[in-house]
Amino acid sequence: MKALATFLVLLNYFTRCHGWICTIAPEHFAATQIDAGNGMVVMTDKNSNAFFLSDSSWSKLGSVALKHVSVGSAGVWGIDRDNTVYKFAAVMLFVSSGLSLIQVDAGEGQVVGVTSQNSIHCLNGSSASSIEKEGVLNWNTISGALMYISCGPLGCWGVNSAQKIYFGKVSPGTCGISSWSQVDGVAVKVEVGSDGRVFVVNQSGNVFERANISKALPQGTALSQISFCVIIKHVTYDLGRLWLLTDAGGILNCI
């Protein structure tokens, strides 16, 4: 109760710190990771339970213990404690064996992810959408080394172990990549919205948005800080809503 009271006090000040209007999302104060895409919001908690947001409450997402979950145009994908990859289909989670990942992103047709050795892998859109049963998938290896990756309509963004930020164009159909280009700034996580907007979180829990992204300039021009008054652990964006996970495990919904 003390943690909740502190969180509510912070939120009262929080909404006056920046241009976003934030409210507390349906309560789940053990959240550890959150993702939004394709009109859906999913999250995992400290006990590796996965949930999706249904109206004003969180509903359990399958029965498999997942430490990471992602949702997007490629569906709902997750990773368990053994780094096994799953796809949610109907009411069951089908395991997709063949590769161990620590993070996965289902944002733009293809599915991308990274391993504990920071190698980058991609499952093309056709393969990702056609999975109906357990089997070995044909993952493509992408050049480079990243510890976190996220893709949107204008390209993919990632951060490496040195917290440097990179942008590259990955084909959803072939998983081919043009090249990785480093952009200014440092971050530990990056998330791309379905409309191409890009948000990052740095090691200090500060949030930034990449400014001036367009089809003509998909990498944008600079990072612009969004000054929140609490430490942010994770950020995700979809359909005009910015979802924030605080270091206390609380979730905020901002417009």
Coordinates of N, CA and C in Angstrom, one line a residue:
M1 N 0.8 -1.2 0.0 CA 0.0 0.0 0.0 C 0.9 1.3 0.0
K2 N 2.0 1.2 0.7 CA 2.9 2.3 0.7 C 3.4 2.6 -0.6
A3 N 3.8 1.6 -1.4 CA 4.3 1.8 -2.7 C 3.3 2.4 -3.6
L4 N 2.0 1.9 -3.5 CA 0.9 2.5 -4.3 C 0.7 3.9 -4.0
A5 N 0.7 4.3 -2.7 CA 0.5 5.7 -2.3 C 1.6 6.6 -2.8
T6 N 2.8 6.1 -2.8 CA 3.9 6.9 -3.3 C 3.8 7.1 -4.8
F7 N 3.4 6.0 -5.5 CA 3.2 6.1 -6.9 C 2.1 7.1 -7.3
L8 N 1.0 7.1 -6.6 CA -0.1 8.0 -6.8 C 0.3 9.5 -6.6
V9 N 1.1 9.7 -5.6 CA 1.6 11.1 -5.3 C 2.5 11.5 -6.4
L10 N 3.4 10.6 -6.9 CA 4.3 11.0 -8.0 C 3.5 11.3 -9.3
L11 N 2.4 10.5 -9.5 CA 1.6 10.7 -10.7 C 0.9 12.0 -10.7
N12 N 0.5 12.5 -9.6 CA -0.2 13.8 -9.5 C 0.7 14.9 -9.9
Y13 N 2.0 14.8 -9.6 CA 3.0 15.8 -10.1 C 3.4 15.4 -11.5
F14 N 3.5 14.2 -11.8 CA 4.0 13.6 -13.0 C 3.3 14.2 -14.2
T15 N 1.9 14.3 -14.2 CA 1.2 14.8 -15.3 C 1.4 16.3 -15.6
R16 N 2.1 17.0 -14.7 CA 2.3 18.4 -14.9 C 3.7 18.7 -15.4
C17 N 4.5 17.6 -15.6 CA 5.9 17.7 -16.0 C 6.2 17.8 -17.4
H18 N 5.2 17.6 -18.3 CA 5.5 17.4 -19.7 C 4.2 17.6 -20.5
G19 N 4.3 17.5 -21.8 CA 3.1 17.7 -22.7 C 2.2 16.5 -22.7
W20 N 2.6 15.4 -22.2 CA 1.7 14.2 -22.3 C 0.8 14.2 -21.0
I21 N -0.4 13.7 -21.2 CA -1.4 13.5 -20.1 C -1.4 12.1 -19.8
C22 N -1.0 11.7 -18.6 CA -0.8 10.3 -18.1 C -1.8 10.0 -17.1
T23 N -2.3 8.8 -17.2 CA -3.2 8.2 -16.1 C -2.6 6.8 -15.8
I24 N -3.0 6.3 -14.6 CA -2.5 5.0 -14.2 C -3.3 3.9 -15.0
A25 N -2.6 3.0 -15.6 CA -3.2 1.9 -16.3 C -3.8 1.0 -15.3
P26 N -4.6 0.0 -15.7 CA -5.2 -1.0 -14.8 C -4.0 -1.6 -13.9
E27 N -4.3 -1.6 -12.6 CA -3.2 -2.0 -11.7 C -2.6 -3.3 -11.9
H28 N -1.3 -3.3 -11.9 CA -0.5 -4.6 -11.9 C 0.9 -4.1 -11.5
F29 N 1.2 -4.1 -10.2 CA 2.4 -3.4 -9.7 C 3.6 -4.4 -9.7
A30 N 3.5 -5.5 -10.4 CA 4.7 -6.4 -10.5 C 5.2 -6.5 -11.9
A31 N 4.8 -5.6 -12.7 CA 5.1 -5.6 -14.1 C 6.6 -5.4 -14.3
T32 N 7.2 -6.1 -15.3 CA 8.6 -6.0 -15.6 C 8.9 -5.6 -17.0
Q33 N 7.9 -5.8 -17.9 CA 8.1 -5.5 -19.3 C 6.7 -5.3 -20.0
I34 N 6.7 -4.4 -21.0 CA 5.4 -4.1 -21.6 C 5.6 -3.8 -23.1
D35 N 4.6 -4.1 -23.9 CA 4.7 -3.9 -25.3 C 3.3 -3.6 -25.9
A36 N 3.2 -2.7 -26.9 CA 2.0 -2.3 -27.5 C 2.1 -2.4 -29.0
G37 N 1.1 -2.9 -29.7 CA 1.1 -2.9 -31.1 C -0.1 -3.5 -31.7
N38 N -0.5 -3.1 -32.9 CA -1.6 -3.6 -33.6 C -2.9 -3.5 -32.7
G39 N -3.0 -2.4 -31.9 CA -4.2 -2.2 -31.1 C -4.2 -3.0 -29.8
M40 N -3.2 -3.7 -29.5 CA -3.1 -4.6 -28.3 C -2.0 -4.2 -27.4
V41 N -2.2 -4.4 -26.1 CA -1.1 -4.1 -25.1 C -0.9 -5.4 -24.3
V42 N 0.4 -5.8 -24.2 CA 0.8 -7.0 -23.5 C 1.9 -6.7 -22.5
M43 N 2.0 -7.5 -21.5 CA 3.1 -7.3 -20.5 C 3.4 -8.6 -19.7
T44 N 4.6 -8.6 -19.1 CA 5.0 -9.7 -18.2 C 5.2 -9.2 -16.8
D45 N 5.1 -10.1 -15.8 CA 5.4 -9.6 -14.5 C 6.6 -10.4 -13.9
K46 N 7.0 -10.1 -12.7 CA 8.2 -10.6 -12.1 C 8.2 -12.1 -11.9
N47 N 7.0 -12.7 -12.0 CA 6.8 -14.2 -11.9 C 6.7 -14.9 -13.3
S48 N 7.1 -14.1 -14.3 CA 7.0 -14.6 -15.7 C 5.6 -15.0 -16.1
N49 N 4.6 -14.3 -15.6 CA 3.2 -14.4 -16.1 C 3.0 -13.4 -17.2
A50 N 2.4 -13.8 -18.3 CA 2.1 -12.9 -19.4 C 0.6 -12.5 -19.4
F51 N 0.3 -11.2 -19.7 CA -1.0 -10.8 -19.7 C -1.3 -9.9 -20.9
F52 N -2.6 -9.7 -21.3 CA -3.0 -8.8 -22.3 C -4.1 -7.9 -21.7
L53 N -4.1 -6.6 -22.1 CA -5.1 -5.7 -21.6 C -6.4 -5.9 -22.3
S54 N -7.4 -6.2 -21.5 CA -8.8 -6.4 -22.0 C -9.7 -5.4 -21.3
D55 N -10.1 -4.4 -22.0 CA -10.9 -3.3 -21.4 C -10.1 -2.6 -20.3
S56 N -10.6 -2.8 -19.1 CA -9.9 -2.2 -17.9 C -9.3 -3.2 -17.0
S57 N -8.9 -4.3 -17.5 CA -8.2 -5.3 -16.6 C -7.2 -6.1 -17.4
W58 N -6.3 -6.8 -16.7 CA -5.3 -7.6 -17.4 C -5.8 -9.1 -17.4
S59 N -5.8 -9.7 -18.5 CA -6.2 -11.1 -18.6 C -4.9 -12.0 -19.0
K60 N -4.9 -13.2 -18.4 CA -3.8 -14.1 -18.6 C -3.6 -14.5 -20.0
L61 N -2.4 -14.5 -20.5 CA -2.1 -14.8 -21.9 C -1.5 -16.2 -21.9
G62 N -2.3 -17.2 -22.1 CA -1.8 -18.6 -22.1 C -1.3 -19.1 -20.8
S63 N -0.7 -20.3 -20.8 CA -0.3 -20.9 -19.5 C 1.2 -21.0 -19.4
V64 N 2.0 -20.7 -20.5 CA 3.4 -20.8 -20.5 C 4.0 -19.6 -19.7
A65 N 5.0 -19.8 -18.9 CA 5.7 -18.8 -18.2 C 6.6 -18.0 -19.2
L66 N 6.4 -16.8 -19.4 CA 7.2 -16.0 -20.3 C 7.8 -14.8 -19.6
K67 N 9.1 -14.6 -19.9 CA 9.8 -13.4 -19.3 C 9.7 -12.2 -20.2
H68 N 9.4 -12.4 -21.5 CA 9.3 -11.3 -22.5 C 8.2 -11.6 -23.5
V69 N 7.5 -10.6 -23.9 CA 6.4 -10.8 -24.8 C 6.3 -9.6 -25.7
S70 N 5.9 -9.8 -27.0 CA 5.8 -8.7 -28.0 C 4.6 -8.9 -28.8
V71 N 4.0 -7.8 -29.2 CA 2.8 -7.9 -30.1 C 3.0 -6.9 -31.2
G72 N 2.5 -7.3 -32.4 CA 2.5 -6.4 -33.6 C 1.8 -7.0 -34.7
S73 N 2.1 -6.6 -35.9 CA 1.4 -7.1 -37.1 C 1.8 -8.6 -37.3
A74 N 2.9 -9.0 -36.8 CA 3.3 -10.5 -36.9 C 2.6 -11.3 -35.8
G75 N 1.8 -10.8 -35.0 CA 1.1 -11.5 -34.0 C 1.7 -11.3 -32.6
V76 N 1.5 -12.3 -31.7 CA 2.0 -12.2 -30.3 C 3.0 -13.3 -30.2
W77 N 4.2 -12.8 -29.8 CA 5.4 -13.7 -29.6 C 5.9 -13.5 -28.2
G78 N 6.6 -14.6 -27.7 CA 7.1 -14.5 -26.3 C 8.4 -15.4 -26.2
I79 N 9.1 -15.2 -25.1 CA 10.3 -15.9 -24.7 C 10.2 -16.4 -23.3
D80 N 10.5 -17.7 -23.1 CA 10.4 -18.2 -21.7 C 11.7 -18.1 -21.0
R81 N 11.8 -18.6 -19.8 CA 13.0 -18.5 -19.0 C 14.2 -19.2 -19.5
D82 N 13.9 -20.1 -20.4 CA 15.0 -20.9 -21.1 C 15.4 -20.3 -22.5
N83 N 14.8 -19.1 -22.8 CA 15.1 -18.4 -24.0 C 14.5 -19.1 -25.2
T84 N 13.4 -20.0 -25.0 CA 12.7 -20.6 -26.1 C 11.7 -19.6 -26.6
V85 N 11.5 -19.6 -27.9 CA 10.6 -18.7 -28.6 C 9.2 -19.3 -28.8
Y86 N 8.1 -18.5 -28.5 CA 6.8 -19.0 -28.7 C 6.0 -18.0 -29.5
K87 N 4.9 -18.5 -30.2 CA 3.9 -17.7 -30.9 C 2.6 -18.1 -30.3
F88 N 1.8 -17.0 -30.0 CA 0.4 -17.3 -29.5 C -0.5 -17.5 -30.7
A89 N -1.2 -18.6 -30.7 CA -2.1 -18.9 -31.8 C -3.4 -19.4 -31.1
A90 N -4.5 -18.8 -31.5 CA -5.8 -19.1 -30.9 C -5.8 -19.1 -29.4
V91 N -5.9 -20.2 -28.7 CA -5.8 -20.2 -27.2 C -4.6 -20.9 -26.7
M92 N -3.6 -21.3 -27.6 CA -2.4 -22.0 -27.1 C -1.2 -21.3 -27.6
L93 N -0.1 -21.5 -26.9 CA 1.2 -21.0 -27.3 C 2.0 -22.1 -28.0
F94 N 2.2 -22.0 -29.2 CA 3.0 -23.0 -30.0 C 4.5 -22.6 -29.9
V95 N 5.3 -23.6 -29.5 CA 6.7 -23.3 -29.4 C 7.3 -23.3 -30.8
S96 N 8.2 -22.3 -31.1 CA 8.9 -22.3 -32.4 C 10.4 -22.6 -32.1
S97 N 10.8 -23.8 -32.2 CA 12.1 -24.2 -31.9 C 13.1 -23.8 -33.0
G98 N 14.4 -23.9 -32.7 CA 15.4 -23.6 -33.7 C 16.3 -22.5 -33.3
L99 N 15.9 -21.7 -32.4 CA 16.8 -20.6 -32.0 C 16.4 -20.1 -30.6
S100 N 17.4 -19.7 -29.8 CA 17.2 -19.2 -28.4 C 17.4 -17.7 -28.5
L101 N 16.4 -16.9 -28.0 CA 16.5 -15.5 -28.0 C 16.3 -15.0 -26.6
I102 N 16.8 -13.8 -26.4 CA 16.5 -13.1 -25.1 C 15.5 -12.0 -25.3
Q103 N 15.3 -11.5 -26.5 CA 14.3 -10.5 -26.8 C 13.8 -10.7 -28.2
V104 N 12.5 -10.4 -28.4 CA 11.9 -10.6 -29.7 C 11.0 -9.4 -29.9
D105 N 10.8 -9.1 -31.2 CA 9.9 -8.0 -31.6 C 9.1 -8.4 -32.8
A106 N 7.7 -8.2 -32.7 CA 6.8 -8.6 -33.7 C 6.1 -7.5 -34.4
G107 N 6.8 -6.4 -34.5 CA 6.2 -5.1 -34.8 C 5.9 -4.9 -36.3
E108 N 6.5 -5.5 -37.2 CA 6.3 -5.1 -38.6 C 6.4 -6.3 -39.6
G109 N 5.5 -7.2 -39.5 CA 5.4 -8.3 -40.4 C 6.4 -9.4 -40.1
Q110 N 7.7 -9.1 -40.3 CA 8.7 -10.0 -39.9 C 8.9 -10.0 -38.4
V111 N 9.5 -11.0 -37.8 CA 9.8 -11.1 -36.4 C 11.3 -11.0 -36.3
V112 N 11.8 -10.1 -35.4 CA 13.3 -10.0 -35.2 C 13.6 -10.3 -33.7
G113 N 14.8 -10.6 -33.5 CA 15.2 -10.9 -32.1 C 16.7 -10.9 -31.9
V114 N 17.2 -10.9 -30.7 CA 18.6 -11.0 -30.4 C 18.9 -12.1 -29.4
T115 N 20.1 -12.7 -29.5 CA 20.5 -13.7 -28.6 C 21.3 -13.2 -27.4
S116 N 21.7 -14.0 -26.5 CA 22.5 -13.6 -25.4 C 23.9 -13.2 -25.8
Q117 N 24.3 -13.6 -27.0 CA 25.6 -13.2 -27.6 C 25.5 -12.0 -28.5
N118 N 24.3 -11.4 -28.5 CA 24.0 -10.2 -29.3 C 23.9 -10.4 -30.8
S119 N 23.8 -11.6 -31.2 CA 23.6 -11.8 -32.7 C 22.1 -11.5 -33.0
I120 N 21.9 -11.1 -34.2 CA 20.6 -10.6 -34.6 C 19.9 -11.6 -35.6
H121 N 18.6 -11.9 -35.4 CA 18.0 -12.9 -36.3 C 16.6 -12.4 -36.7
C122 N 16.2 -12.9 -37.8 CA 14.9 -12.4 -38.4 C 14.2 -13.6 -39.1
L123 N 12.9 -13.6 -38.8 CA 12.0 -14.5 -39.5 C 11.1 -13.8 -40.4
N124 N 11.1 -14.1 -41.7 CA 10.4 -13.2 -42.7 C 8.9 -13.3 -42.4
G125 N 8.2 -12.3 -43.0 CA 6.8 -12.2 -42.7 C 5.9 -13.4 -43.1
S126 N 6.3 -14.1 -44.2 CA 5.5 -15.2 -44.7 C 5.7 -16.4 -43.7
S127 N 6.9 -16.6 -43.2 CA 7.1 -17.7 -42.2 C 6.4 -17.4 -40.9
A128 N 6.5 -16.1 -40.5 CA 6.0 -15.7 -39.2 C 4.5 -15.9 -39.2
S129 N 3.8 -15.6 -40.3 CA 2.3 -15.6 -40.3 C 1.8 -17.0 -40.5
S130 N 2.6 -18.0 -41.0 CA 2.1 -19.3 -41.4 C 2.3 -20.3 -40.3
I131 N 2.9 -20.0 -39.2 CA 3.1 -21.0 -38.1 C 1.8 -21.5 -37.5
E132 N 1.6 -22.8 -37.6 CA 0.4 -23.4 -37.0 C 0.8 -24.5 -36.0
K133 N 2.0 -25.0 -36.0 CA 2.4 -26.1 -35.1 C 3.9 -26.0 -34.8
E134 N 4.3 -26.8 -33.8 CA 5.7 -26.8 -33.4 C 6.6 -27.2 -34.6
G135 N 7.7 -26.6 -34.7 CA 8.6 -27.0 -35.7 C 9.9 -26.1 -35.7
V136 N 10.9 -26.5 -36.5 CA 12.1 -25.7 -36.6 C 11.9 -24.6 -37.7
L137 N 12.1 -23.4 -37.3 CA 11.9 -22.3 -38.2 C 13.2 -21.8 -38.9
N138 N 13.0 -21.2 -40.1 CA 14.1 -20.8 -40.9 C 14.5 -19.4 -40.5
W139 N 15.2 -19.2 -39.4 CA 15.6 -17.9 -39.0 C 16.8 -17.4 -39.9
N140 N 16.8 -16.1 -40.3 CA 17.9 -15.5 -41.0 C 18.7 -14.7 -40.0
T141 N 20.1 -14.8 -40.2 CA 21.0 -14.0 -39.4 C 21.3 -12.7 -40.1
I142 N 21.1 -11.6 -39.3 CA 21.4 -10.3 -39.8 C 22.7 -9.8 -39.3
S143 N 23.5 -9.2 -40.1 CA 24.8 -8.7 -39.7 C 24.7 -7.7 -38.6
G144 N 25.7 -7.6 -37.7 CA 25.7 -6.6 -36.6 C 25.6 -7.3 -35.3
A145 N 25.6 -6.5 -34.2 CA 25.5 -7.0 -32.9 C 24.7 -6.1 -32.0
L146 N 23.5 -6.6 -31.5 CA 22.6 -5.7 -30.8 C 22.1 -6.5 -29.6
M147 N 21.8 -5.7 -28.5 CA 21.2 -6.3 -27.3 C 19.7 -6.1 -27.2
Y148 N 19.1 -5.2 -28.1 CA 17.7 -4.9 -28.2 C 17.4 -4.4 -29.6
I149 N 16.2 -4.8 -30.1 CA 15.8 -4.4 -31.5 C 14.3 -4.2 -31.5
S150 N 13.9 -3.3 -32.4 CA 12.5 -3.1 -32.6 C 12.3 -2.5 -34.0
C151 N 11.3 -3.0 -34.7 CA 11.1 -2.6 -36.1 C 9.7 -1.9 -36.3
G152 N 9.7 -1.0 -37.3 CA 8.4 -0.3 -37.6 C 8.3 -0.2 -39.1
P153 N 7.4 0.6 -39.6 CA 7.2 0.7 -41.1 C 8.3 1.4 -41.9
L154 N 9.2 2.1 -41.2 CA 10.2 2.8 -41.9 C 11.6 2.2 -41.6
G155 N 11.7 1.2 -40.8 CA 13.0 0.5 -40.6 C 13.1 0.0 -39.2
C156 N 14.2 -0.6 -38.9 CA 14.5 -1.2 -37.6 C 15.5 -0.3 -36.8
W157 N 15.3 -0.4 -35.5 CA 16.2 0.4 -34.6 C 16.7 -0.6 -33.5
G158 N 18.0 -0.4 -33.1 CA 18.5 -1.3 -32.1 C 19.6 -0.5 -31.2
V159 N 19.9 -1.1 -30.1 CA 21.0 -0.6 -29.2 C 21.9 -1.8 -29.0
N160 N 23.2 -1.5 -28.9 CA 24.2 -2.5 -28.7 C 24.7 -2.5 -27.2
S161 N 25.6 -3.4 -26.9 CA 26.0 -3.5 -25.5 C 26.8 -2.2 -25.0
A162 N 27.2 -1.4 -25.9 CA 27.8 -0.1 -25.5 C 26.8 1.0 -25.4
Q163 N 25.5 0.6 -25.6 CA 24.4 1.6 -25.5 C 24.3 2.5 -26.7
K164 N 25.0 2.2 -27.8 CA 24.9 3.0 -29.0 C 23.7 2.6 -29.7
I165 N 23.1 3.6 -30.4 CA 21.8 3.4 -31.1 C 22.1 3.3 -32.6
Y166 N 21.4 2.4 -33.3 CA 21.5 2.1 -34.7 C 20.2 2.1 -35.4
F167 N 20.2 2.5 -36.7 CA 19.1 2.4 -37.5 C 19.4 1.6 -38.8
G168 N 18.5 0.8 -39.3 CA 18.7 0.1 -40.5 C 17.4 -0.3 -41.1
K169 N 17.4 -0.6 -42.4 CA 16.2 -1.0 -43.1 C 16.2 -2.5 -43.4
V170 N 15.3 -3.2 -42.8 CA 15.2 -4.7 -42.9 C 13.9 -5.0 -43.7
S171 N 14.1 -5.8 -44.7 CA 12.9 -6.2 -45.5 C 12.1 -7.2 -44.8
P172 N 10.8 -6.9 -44.7 CA 9.9 -7.9 -44.0 C 9.8 -9.2 -44.8
G173 N 9.9 -9.1 -46.2 CA 9.7 -10.2 -47.0 C 10.9 -11.2 -47.1
T174 N 12.1 -10.6 -47.0 CA 13.4 -11.3 -47.2 C 14.3 -11.3 -46.0
C175 N 14.1 -10.4 -45.1 CA 14.9 -10.1 -43.9 C 16.3 -9.6 -44.3
G176 N 16.4 -9.1 -45.6 CA 17.6 -8.5 -46.0 C 17.8 -7.1 -45.4
I177 N 19.0 -6.7 -45.1 CA 19.2 -5.4 -44.5 C 20.2 -4.6 -45.4
S178 N 19.9 -3.3 -45.5 CA 20.8 -2.4 -46.3 C 22.1 -2.2 -45.6
S179 N 22.0 -1.7 -44.4 CA 23.2 -1.5 -43.5 C 22.7 -0.9 -42.2
W180 N 23.6 -0.9 -41.2 CA 23.3 -0.3 -39.9 C 24.0 1.1 -39.8
S181 N 23.3 2.1 -39.5 CA 23.9 3.4 -39.3 C 23.7 3.9 -37.9
Q182 N 24.8 4.3 -37.3 CA 24.8 4.8 -35.9 C 24.2 6.2 -35.9
V183 N 23.3 6.4 -34.9 CA 22.7 7.8 -34.7 C 23.2 8.3 -33.4
D184 N 23.0 9.6 -33.1 CA 23.5 10.2 -31.9 C 22.7 9.7 -30.7
G185 N 23.3 9.8 -29.5 CA 22.7 9.4 -28.3 C 23.0 8.0 -27.8
V186 N 22.6 7.7 -26.5 CA 22.8 6.4 -25.9 C 21.5 5.9 -25.3
A187 N 21.3 4.6 -25.3 CA 20.0 4.0 -24.8 C 20.3 2.6 -24.4
V188 N 19.4 2.1 -23.6 CA 19.4 0.6 -23.3 C 18.2 -0.1 -23.9
K189 N 17.1 0.7 -24.3 CA 16.0 0.1 -25.0 C 15.5 1.1 -26.0
V190 N 14.9 0.5 -27.1 CA 14.3 1.3 -28.1 C 13.0 0.6 -28.6
E191 N 12.0 1.4 -28.8 CA 10.7 0.9 -29.3 C 10.2 1.7 -30.5
V192 N 9.7 1.1 -31.5 CA 9.2 1.7 -32.7 C 7.6 1.5 -32.7
G193 N 6.9 2.6 -32.9 CA 5.5 2.5 -33.0 C 5.0 2.1 -34.4
S194 N 3.7 1.7 -34.5 CA 3.2 1.3 -35.8 C 3.2 2.4 -36.8
D195 N 3.3 3.7 -36.4 CA 3.3 4.8 -37.3 C 4.7 5.3 -37.6
G196 N 5.7 4.6 -37.0 CA 7.1 4.9 -37.2 C 7.8 5.8 -36.2
R197 N 7.0 6.3 -35.2 CA 7.6 7.1 -34.1 C 8.5 6.2 -33.3
V198 N 9.6 6.8 -32.8 CA 10.7 6.0 -32.1 C 10.9 6.6 -30.8
F199 N 10.9 5.8 -29.7 CA 11.2 6.2 -28.4 C 12.3 5.3 -27.8
V200 N 13.2 5.9 -27.0 CA 14.2 5.2 -26.3 C 14.3 5.5 -24.8
V201 N 14.8 4.6 -24.1 CA 15.1 4.8 -22.6 C 16.5 4.6 -22.4
N202 N 17.1 5.5 -21.6 CA 18.6 5.4 -21.3 C 18.7 4.7 -19.9
Q203 N 20.0 4.5 -19.6 CA 20.3 3.8 -18.3 C 19.8 4.5 -17.1
S204 N 19.6 5.8 -17.2 CA 19.2 6.6 -16.0 C 17.7 6.6 -15.9
G205 N 17.0 6.0 -16.9 CA 15.5 6.0 -16.8 C 14.9 7.2 -17.5
N206 N 15.6 7.9 -18.3 CA 15.1 9.0 -19.1 C 14.5 8.6 -20.4
V207 N 13.5 9.2 -20.9 CA 12.8 8.9 -22.1 C 13.1 10.0 -23.2
F208 N 13.4 9.5 -24.4 CA 13.6 10.4 -25.5 C 12.8 9.9 -26.7
E209 N 12.4 10.9 -27.6 CA 11.8 10.6 -28.8 C 12.7 11.0 -30.0
R210 N 12.8 10.2 -31.0 CA 13.6 10.6 -32.2 C 12.8 11.6 -33.0
A211 N 13.3 12.8 -33.2 CA 12.6 13.9 -33.8 C 12.7 13.8 -35.4
N212 N 11.6 14.4 -36.0 CA 11.6 14.6 -37.5 C 11.8 13.3 -38.3
I213 N 11.2 12.2 -37.9 CA 11.2 11.0 -38.7 C 10.2 11.1 -39.8
S214 N 10.6 10.7 -41.0 CA 9.7 10.8 -42.2 C 10.1 9.7 -43.2
K215 N 9.3 9.5 -44.2 CA 9.7 8.6 -45.3 C 11.0 9.0 -45.9
A216 N 11.1 10.4 -46.1 CA 12.3 10.9 -46.7 C 13.5 10.8 -45.8
L217 N 13.3 10.9 -44.5 CA 14.4 10.9 -43.5 C 14.0 9.9 -42.4
P218 N 14.0 8.6 -42.7 CA 13.5 7.6 -41.7 C 14.3 7.5 -40.4
Q219 N 15.6 8.0 -40.4 CA 16.4 8.0 -39.2 C 16.2 9.2 -38.4
G220 N 15.4 10.2 -38.8 CA 15.2 11.4 -38.1 C 16.4 12.3 -38.0
T221 N 16.4 13.2 -37.0 CA 17.5 14.2 -36.9 C 18.1 14.2 -35.6
A222 N 17.4 14.0 -34.5 CA 18.0 14.1 -33.1 C 17.0 13.5 -32.1
L223 N 17.6 13.3 -30.9 CA 16.7 12.8 -29.8 C 16.2 14.0 -29.0
S224 N 14.9 14.0 -28.7 CA 14.3 15.0 -27.9 C 13.8 14.4 -26.6
Q225 N 14.3 14.9 -25.5 CA 13.9 14.3 -24.2 C 12.5 14.7 -23.8
I226 N 11.7 13.7 -23.3 CA 10.4 13.9 -22.7 C 10.6 13.8 -21.2
S227 N 10.5 14.9 -20.5 CA 10.9 15.0 -19.1 C 9.8 14.5 -18.2
F228 N 9.9 13.2 -17.7 CA 9.0 12.7 -16.8 C 9.6 12.8 -15.4
C229 N 8.8 12.7 -14.4 CA 9.2 12.9 -13.0 C 9.4 11.7 -12.2
V230 N 9.4 10.5 -12.9 CA 9.7 9.3 -12.3 C 10.7 8.5 -13.2
I231 N 11.3 7.5 -12.7 CA 12.3 6.8 -13.4 C 11.5 5.8 -14.3
I232 N 11.8 5.7 -15.6 CA 11.1 4.9 -16.5 C 12.0 3.7 -16.9
K233 N 11.4 2.5 -16.8 CA 12.2 1.3 -17.1 C 11.9 0.8 -18.5
H234 N 10.7 1.0 -19.0 CA 10.4 0.5 -20.4 C 9.4 1.4 -21.0
V235 N 9.4 1.6 -22.3 CA 8.4 2.4 -23.0 C 8.0 1.7 -24.3
T236 N 6.7 1.9 -24.6 CA 6.2 1.4 -25.9 C 5.1 2.3 -26.4
Y237 N 4.8 2.3 -27.7 CA 3.9 3.3 -28.3 C 3.1 2.6 -29.4
D238 N 1.8 2.9 -29.4 CA 0.9 2.4 -30.4 C -0.4 3.3 -30.4
L239 N -0.9 3.6 -31.6 CA -2.2 4.3 -31.8 C -2.3 5.6 -30.9
G240 N -1.2 6.3 -30.9 CA -1.2 7.6 -30.2 C -1.1 7.5 -28.7
R241 N -0.9 6.3 -28.2 CA -0.7 6.2 -26.7 C 0.7 5.7 -26.4
L242 N 1.3 6.4 -25.4 CA 2.6 6.0 -24.9 C 2.4 5.3 -23.6
W243 N 2.9 4.1 -23.5 CA 2.8 3.2 -22.3 C 4.1 3.2 -21.6
L244 N 4.2 3.5 -20.4 CA 5.4 3.6 -19.6 C 5.4 2.6 -18.4
L245 N 6.5 2.0 -18.3 CA 6.7 1.1 -17.1 C 7.7 1.8 -16.2
T246 N 7.3 2.1 -14.9 CA 8.2 2.7 -14.0 C 9.1 1.7 -13.3
D247 N 10.1 2.2 -12.6 CA 11.0 1.4 -11.9 C 10.3 0.7 -10.7
A248 N 9.2 1.3 -10.3 CA 8.4 0.7 -9.2 C 7.5 -0.4 -9.7
G249 N 7.4 -0.7 -11.0 CA 6.6 -1.7 -11.5 C 5.2 -1.2 -11.9
G250 N 4.9 0.1 -11.8 CA 3.6 0.7 -12.2 C 3.6 1.0 -13.7
I251 N 2.4 1.0 -14.3 CA 2.2 1.2 -15.7 C 1.4 2.5 -15.9
L252 N 1.9 3.4 -16.8 CA 1.2 4.6 -17.1 C 0.7 4.6 -18.5
N253 N -0.4 5.2 -18.8 CA -1.0 5.3 -20.1 C -1.0 6.8 -20.5
C254 N -0.3 7.2 -21.5 CA -0.1 8.7 -21.7 C -0.6 9.0 -23.2
I255 N -1.3 10.1 -23.3 CA -1.7 10.6 -24.6 C -1.3 12.0 -24.8

